[in-house]
Amino acid sequence: MTVEAITGRYLTAEIAGRRQRIYFEEAGQGRPVLCLHTAGADTRQWRHILNDAEITCDHRIIAFDLPWHGKSLPPEGFQTEEYLLTTEVYMESVLKVAETLGLDRPVLAGCSMGGRIALQLAARHPERFSGFVAIEASDFQPAWYDIDWFHRPDAHGGEMGAALVSTNISPFAPEAERWNTLWMFMSSGPGVFRGDLSFYTRDDSLVGRLKDIDTAQTPVHLIVGAYDFTCTPEDARRTADAIPGATLSVMEELGHFPMSEHPAGFRPFFVDALARMQPAKTPEHAD
Amino acid sequence: MLEKFREIQAALETRPHLHRIGALFSETVLVEVDGEEIYLVFEKGHLVSVTPGPSKKTPWRFALVTDRAALEAFWQPVPAAGFHDIFALVKIGRARILGDMLALVKNLRFIKEVLALPRAARTEDAA
């Protein structure tokens, strides 16, 4: 029998003028690392990093469920709304969580749409963070599918979404973790995956901002899996090349949900990324 | 290739969970491999017939058009990137999916697992 070191609590913050009750989990002490889940999923994707004692011995790992996801309820009045995530609300959500928790310039680590918003914040609010780890992240990904498939009255959007995203899970992933990863998509709220994909597949506002990211002040490291066919290594390379000073690692045996689908395979890449999150030395202090 | 899909037909009969997942799937699917047509007739999650073409009179709901080498790579126990999934095959240009996409997506887990049954068998044989 074991009891994990992860603790879960709720915070309340006003985001876009509305009260949001947000669930977050954390473990460890030290440099704060704020972790963002993918579209259609939740904080459980980060369970293995949160439980990694060698990482949490000197990092405070924090992950939160965006409103509408996981254990964060939708806002009051949701029942008549169409959920559509936007860049502005997503950025404000991340900033408000960091502010409410009193995080001092955390590292921001996000996967997929979480990686996309991490790069947006690197361009627009770099002073609030000390570095950015953008996992399975790219400047823009138009949809090769119809996002409306995933919210319709005659079929289960979660099950269809899980079957779709299974395209992006590596065959090297342990079977149990493959299905744990898919379960989160199966159990997401109606229309939530679609609303996230609306942001992910329609908002191309990051493209022109990548050149503005100052990696001398806030390092940017991208990580991408070779089995990711939503954000391919070519997509990540194109994005990294557009950010002066950004670095990229390719994980040959992983897919689009690396921290969740294949924790052991992802771990060394994440540890390496955290080690890179140091500001560049000024010339007078260079070794 | 016809024999391979007859193996899939037999393997499906040993997978009760797929009969449950495919319980509402009763459609004809066309698989075209290097121009060889094979019609798969599903009835409530069972593959009731595997029939060679060509046929201009057999209606089908959706079709997978691919080549033999791509399918052989797809059925490897640990397929290379791009050959691990039918949508990935499409993305690398080794397959096309035609017809009623929504019918496919509504039954996507079932179809993906059925088409991958030779991989599952090889994986189990290796274990």
Short mmCIF file of C-alpha atoms in Angstrom, two decimals, chain A:
data_model
loop_
_atom_site.label_atom_id
_atom_site.label_comp_id
_atom_site.label_asym_id
_atom_site.label_seq_id
_atom_site.Cartn_x
_atom_site.Cartn_y
_atom_site.Cartn_z
CA MET A 1 0.00 0.00 0.00
CA THR A 2 1.20 3.50 -0.78
CA VAL A 3 0.07 7.07 -0.37
CA GLU A 4 1.36 9.40 -3.07
CA ALA A 5 3.04 12.70 -2.32
CA ILE A 6 0.67 14.66 -4.57
CA THR A 7 -1.75 17.02 -2.82
CA GLY A 8 -4.81 18.50 -4.50
CA ARG A 9 -6.56 21.75 -3.55
CA TYR A 10 -8.77 24.41 -5.09
CA LEU A 11 -8.17 28.09 -5.72
CA THR A 12 -10.69 30.72 -6.76
CA ALA A 13 -9.80 33.47 -9.21
CA GLU A 14 -11.61 35.92 -11.43
CA ILE A 15 -10.80 35.25 -15.07
CA ALA A 16 -12.30 37.32 -17.89
CA GLY A 17 -14.64 38.82 -15.33
CA ARG A 18 -15.98 35.52 -14.07
CA ARG A 19 -15.35 33.59 -10.90
CA GLN A 20 -13.58 30.34 -11.57
CA ARG A 21 -12.89 27.59 -9.05
CA ILE A 22 -9.78 25.82 -10.20
CA TYR A 23 -8.38 22.50 -9.08
CA PHE A 24 -4.63 22.14 -8.83
CA GLU A 25 -2.19 19.50 -7.69
CA GLU A 26 1.33 19.93 -6.49
CA ALA A 27 4.29 18.09 -5.08
CA GLY A 28 7.80 19.01 -4.05
CA GLN A 29 9.70 22.04 -2.98
CA GLY A 30 12.10 24.34 -4.76
CA ARG A 31 11.96 26.06 -8.10
CA PRO A 32 8.30 26.26 -9.19
CA VAL A 33 7.29 24.56 -12.43
CA LEU A 34 3.75 25.19 -13.61
CA CYS A 35 2.49 22.41 -15.90
CA LEU A 36 -0.32 22.63 -18.47
CA HIS A 37 -2.34 19.70 -19.79
CA THR A 38 -3.35 19.11 -23.42
CA ALA A 39 -6.72 19.72 -25.04
CA GLY A 40 -9.53 17.48 -23.83
CA ALA A 41 -7.63 16.23 -20.79
CA ASP A 42 -6.58 17.32 -17.32
CA THR A 43 -3.90 17.40 -14.64
CA ARG A 44 -3.74 13.62 -14.44
CA GLN A 45 -1.46 13.73 -17.47
CA TRP A 46 1.27 15.02 -15.15
CA ARG A 47 0.84 12.33 -12.49
CA HIS A 48 4.19 10.68 -13.10
CA ILE A 49 6.23 13.88 -12.98
CA LEU A 50 4.35 14.91 -9.81
CA ASN A 51 5.27 11.56 -8.29
CA ASP A 52 8.93 11.67 -9.31
CA ALA A 53 10.84 12.19 -6.08
CA GLU A 54 14.11 12.94 -7.85
CA ILE A 55 12.43 15.85 -9.64
CA THR A 56 10.33 17.09 -6.73
CA CYS A 57 13.30 17.12 -4.36
CA ASP A 58 14.29 20.49 -5.83
CA HIS A 59 11.27 21.52 -7.89
CA ARG A 60 7.76 22.45 -6.81
CA ILE A 61 5.70 20.85 -9.57
CA ILE A 62 2.21 22.31 -9.94
CA ALA A 63 -0.48 21.36 -12.45
CA PHE A 64 -4.02 22.67 -12.70
CA ASP A 65 -7.22 21.77 -14.50
CA LEU A 66 -8.40 24.54 -16.79
CA PRO A 67 -12.03 25.52 -16.12
CA TRP A 68 -14.35 22.98 -17.78
CA HIS A 69 -11.65 20.29 -17.40
CA GLY A 70 -11.03 17.57 -14.82
CA LYS A 71 -12.17 18.73 -11.37
CA SER A 72 -12.50 22.43 -12.31
CA LEU A 73 -16.19 23.06 -12.89
CA PRO A 74 -17.39 25.26 -15.72
CA PRO A 75 -18.36 28.79 -14.65
CA GLU A 76 -21.85 29.63 -13.46
CA GLY A 77 -24.24 29.82 -16.40
CA PHE A 78 -22.33 27.32 -18.54
CA GLN A 79 -25.47 25.39 -19.39
CA THR A 80 -26.46 27.80 -22.15
CA GLU A 81 -22.95 28.50 -23.42
CA GLU A 82 -20.85 27.13 -26.21
CA TYR A 83 -17.39 26.44 -24.78
CA LEU A 84 -14.72 27.92 -27.06
CA LEU A 85 -11.28 28.50 -25.59
CA THR A 86 -9.49 31.65 -26.69
CA THR A 87 -5.87 32.73 -26.48
CA GLU A 88 -6.70 35.67 -24.24
CA VAL A 89 -8.72 33.68 -21.70
CA TYR A 90 -6.18 30.86 -21.72
CA MET A 91 -3.29 33.24 -21.05
CA GLU A 92 -5.22 34.99 -18.29
CA SER A 93 -6.03 31.64 -16.70
CA VAL A 94 -2.36 30.68 -16.51
CA LEU A 95 -1.32 34.10 -15.19
CA LYS A 96 -4.09 34.14 -12.56
CA VAL A 97 -3.19 30.69 -11.28
CA ALA A 98 0.47 31.69 -10.97
CA GLU A 99 -0.50 34.93 -9.23
CA THR A 100 -3.00 33.33 -6.84
CA LEU A 101 -0.45 30.71 -5.82
CA GLY A 102 2.21 33.39 -5.38
CA LEU A 103 4.61 31.71 -7.76
CA ASP A 104 7.78 33.71 -8.34
CA ARG A 105 8.64 33.46 -12.04
CA PRO A 106 7.92 29.75 -12.45
CA VAL A 107 9.09 27.65 -15.34
CA LEU A 108 6.08 27.09 -17.57
CA ALA A 109 5.80 23.61 -19.08
CA GLY A 110 2.89 22.89 -21.41
CA CYS A 111 1.97 20.10 -23.77
CA SER A 112 0.16 20.49 -27.10
CA MET A 113 -2.23 23.42 -26.67
CA GLY A 114 -0.46 23.97 -23.34
CA GLY A 115 2.80 24.25 -25.25
CA ARG A 116 1.18 26.67 -27.68
CA ILE A 117 0.03 28.96 -24.88
CA ALA A 118 3.43 28.66 -23.21
CA LEU A 119 4.97 30.11 -26.38
CA GLN A 120 2.31 32.84 -26.47
CA LEU A 121 3.24 33.76 -22.90
CA ALA A 122 6.93 33.64 -23.83
CA ALA A 123 6.19 36.27 -26.45
CA ARG A 124 3.76 38.45 -24.51
CA HIS A 125 4.42 38.04 -20.77
CA PRO A 126 7.99 36.73 -20.45
CA GLU A 127 8.60 38.76 -17.28
CA ARG A 128 6.23 36.49 -15.39
CA PHE A 129 8.25 33.32 -16.02
CA SER A 130 11.84 32.11 -15.87
CA GLY A 131 11.69 29.72 -18.82
CA PHE A 132 9.42 27.76 -21.11
CA VAL A 133 9.25 24.06 -21.91
CA ALA A 134 6.99 23.65 -24.95
CA ILE A 135 6.11 19.99 -25.48
CA GLU A 136 4.48 18.82 -28.72
CA ALA A 137 4.07 22.51 -29.48
CA SER A 138 4.05 24.44 -32.71
CA ASP A 139 3.16 27.82 -34.10
CA PHE A 140 -0.12 26.68 -35.65
CA GLN A 141 -1.88 23.45 -36.60
CA PRO A 142 -4.93 23.63 -38.83
CA ALA A 143 -7.32 20.71 -38.34
CA TRP A 144 -7.19 17.75 -40.71
CA TYR A 145 -10.51 16.65 -39.15
CA ASP A 146 -13.85 18.31 -38.43
CA ILE A 147 -13.85 19.52 -34.82
CA ASP A 148 -17.65 19.33 -34.79
CA TRP A 149 -17.37 15.54 -34.84
CA PHE A 150 -16.53 15.71 -31.17
CA HIS A 151 -19.71 17.35 -29.91
CA ARG A 152 -22.92 15.98 -31.31
CA PRO A 153 -26.05 14.48 -29.79
CA ASP A 154 -25.92 11.14 -31.56
CA ALA A 155 -22.45 9.98 -30.55
CA HIS A 156 -20.06 10.07 -27.61
CA GLY A 157 -17.59 12.86 -28.25
CA GLY A 158 -15.16 11.62 -25.64
CA GLU A 159 -14.94 8.15 -27.09
CA MET A 160 -14.53 9.51 -30.60
CA GLY A 161 -11.93 11.96 -29.38
CA ALA A 162 -9.98 9.21 -27.67
CA ALA A 163 -10.04 7.09 -30.81
CA LEU A 164 -8.82 10.05 -32.82
CA VAL A 165 -5.95 10.98 -30.51
CA SER A 166 -4.84 7.36 -30.29
CA THR A 167 -3.24 8.15 -33.66
CA ASN A 168 -0.68 10.15 -31.71
CA ILE A 169 0.28 7.59 -29.07
CA SER A 170 3.49 5.69 -29.70
CA PRO A 171 3.47 1.88 -29.94
CA PHE A 172 6.35 2.00 -27.47
CA ALA A 173 3.95 3.33 -24.81
CA PRO A 174 3.16 0.81 -22.07
CA GLU A 175 -0.34 -0.53 -22.64
CA ALA A 176 -1.62 0.55 -19.22
CA GLU A 177 -0.46 4.13 -19.70
CA ARG A 178 -1.83 4.25 -23.25
CA TRP A 179 -5.28 3.49 -21.88
CA ASN A 180 -4.92 5.77 -18.85
CA THR A 181 -4.12 8.54 -21.31
CA LEU A 182 -7.11 7.74 -23.50
CA TRP A 183 -9.43 7.52 -20.49
CA MET A 184 -8.99 11.23 -19.84
CA PHE A 185 -10.27 12.03 -23.32
CA MET A 186 -13.10 9.54 -22.96
CA SER A 187 -14.22 11.21 -19.75
CA SER A 188 -13.92 14.87 -20.70
CA GLY A 189 -17.06 17.00 -20.57
CA PRO A 190 -19.33 17.36 -23.59
CA GLY A 191 -17.95 19.86 -26.07
CA VAL A 192 -14.77 20.51 -24.12
CA PHE A 193 -12.37 18.80 -26.54
CA ARG A 194 -14.10 20.58 -29.43
CA GLY A 195 -13.82 23.94 -27.63
CA ASP A 196 -10.10 23.37 -26.99
CA LEU A 197 -9.55 22.34 -30.61
CA SER A 198 -11.23 25.54 -31.72
CA PHE A 199 -8.36 27.42 -30.07
CA TYR A 200 -5.72 24.95 -31.22
CA THR A 201 -6.74 24.66 -34.86
CA ARG A 202 -8.08 28.15 -35.65
CA ASP A 203 -5.95 30.67 -33.75
CA ASP A 204 -2.79 31.39 -35.72
CA SER A 205 -1.85 34.53 -33.80
CA LEU A 206 1.35 33.01 -32.46
CA VAL A 207 2.98 32.73 -35.88
CA GLY A 208 4.03 36.37 -36.13
CA ARG A 209 5.08 36.62 -32.49
CA LEU A 210 7.71 33.89 -32.32
CA LYS A 211 10.48 36.23 -33.45
CA ASP A 212 9.70 38.50 -30.46
CA ILE A 213 10.63 35.85 -27.90
CA ASP A 214 13.85 36.74 -26.09
CA THR A 215 15.46 33.47 -25.13
CA ALA A 216 18.41 35.29 -23.55
CA GLN A 217 16.03 36.36 -20.79
CA THR A 218 13.74 33.35 -20.74
CA PRO A 219 14.99 30.12 -22.31
CA VAL A 220 12.68 28.17 -24.59
CA HIS A 221 13.12 24.46 -25.14
CA LEU A 222 10.83 22.40 -27.34
CA ILE A 223 10.36 18.65 -27.06
CA VAL A 224 8.55 16.60 -29.67
CA GLY A 225 7.78 12.93 -30.22
CA ALA A 226 8.40 11.20 -33.55
CA TYR A 227 5.04 9.43 -33.27
CA ASP A 228 3.17 12.71 -32.98
CA PHE A 229 1.14 13.24 -36.14
CA THR A 230 -0.66 16.32 -34.83
CA CYS A 231 2.49 18.28 -34.05
CA THR A 232 5.16 16.48 -36.03
CA PRO A 233 8.91 16.91 -35.50
CA GLU A 234 8.85 19.02 -38.68
CA ASP A 235 6.21 21.30 -37.13
CA ALA A 236 8.25 21.65 -33.95
CA ARG A 237 11.44 22.28 -35.94
CA ARG A 238 9.75 25.01 -37.97
CA THR A 239 8.57 26.61 -34.74
CA ALA A 240 11.93 26.34 -32.97
CA ASP A 241 13.71 27.79 -35.99
CA ALA A 242 11.47 30.86 -35.81
CA ILE A 243 12.48 31.58 -32.19
CA PRO A 244 16.03 32.92 -32.00
CA GLY A 245 17.96 30.82 -29.51
CA ALA A 246 15.29 28.16 -28.94
CA THR A 247 16.39 24.55 -28.67
CA LEU A 248 14.63 21.33 -29.66
CA SER A 249 14.82 17.67 -28.65
CA VAL A 250 13.16 14.87 -30.61
CA MET A 251 11.96 11.79 -28.72
CA GLU A 252 12.14 8.94 -31.21
CA GLU A 253 9.89 6.54 -29.32
CA LEU A 254 7.18 8.88 -28.01
CA GLY A 255 4.00 10.54 -29.21
CA HIS A 256 1.81 13.54 -28.47
CA PHE A 257 1.21 12.86 -24.74
CA PRO A 258 4.68 11.86 -23.62
CA MET A 259 4.45 12.58 -19.88
CA SER A 260 1.31 10.48 -19.69
CA GLU A 261 1.68 7.79 -22.36
CA HIS A 262 5.30 6.81 -21.65
CA PRO A 263 6.55 8.30 -18.38
CA ALA A 264 9.90 6.51 -18.35
CA GLY A 265 10.64 7.53 -21.92
CA PHE A 266 9.70 11.14 -21.28
CA ARG A 267 11.49 11.61 -17.96
CA PRO A 268 15.07 12.15 -19.23
CA PHE A 269 13.87 14.70 -21.76
CA PHE A 270 11.96 16.62 -19.10
CA VAL A 271 14.88 16.55 -16.69
CA ASP A 272 17.12 17.82 -19.48
CA ALA A 273 14.62 20.57 -20.28
CA LEU A 274 14.50 21.76 -16.66
CA ALA A 275 18.30 21.90 -16.61
CA ARG A 276 18.18 24.18 -19.64
CA MET A 277 15.92 26.68 -17.91
CA GLN A 278 18.75 29.03 -16.90
CA PRO A 279 19.04 32.51 -18.36
CA ALA A 280 21.93 32.97 -20.76
CA LYS A 281 25.06 34.31 -19.07
CA THR A 282 25.96 37.88 -19.88
CA PRO A 283 29.33 38.24 -21.67
CA GLU A 284 31.12 39.54 -18.58
CA HIS A 285 29.95 36.54 -16.59
CA ALA A 286 30.42 33.91 -19.25
CA ASP A 287 32.71 31.02 -18.46
#
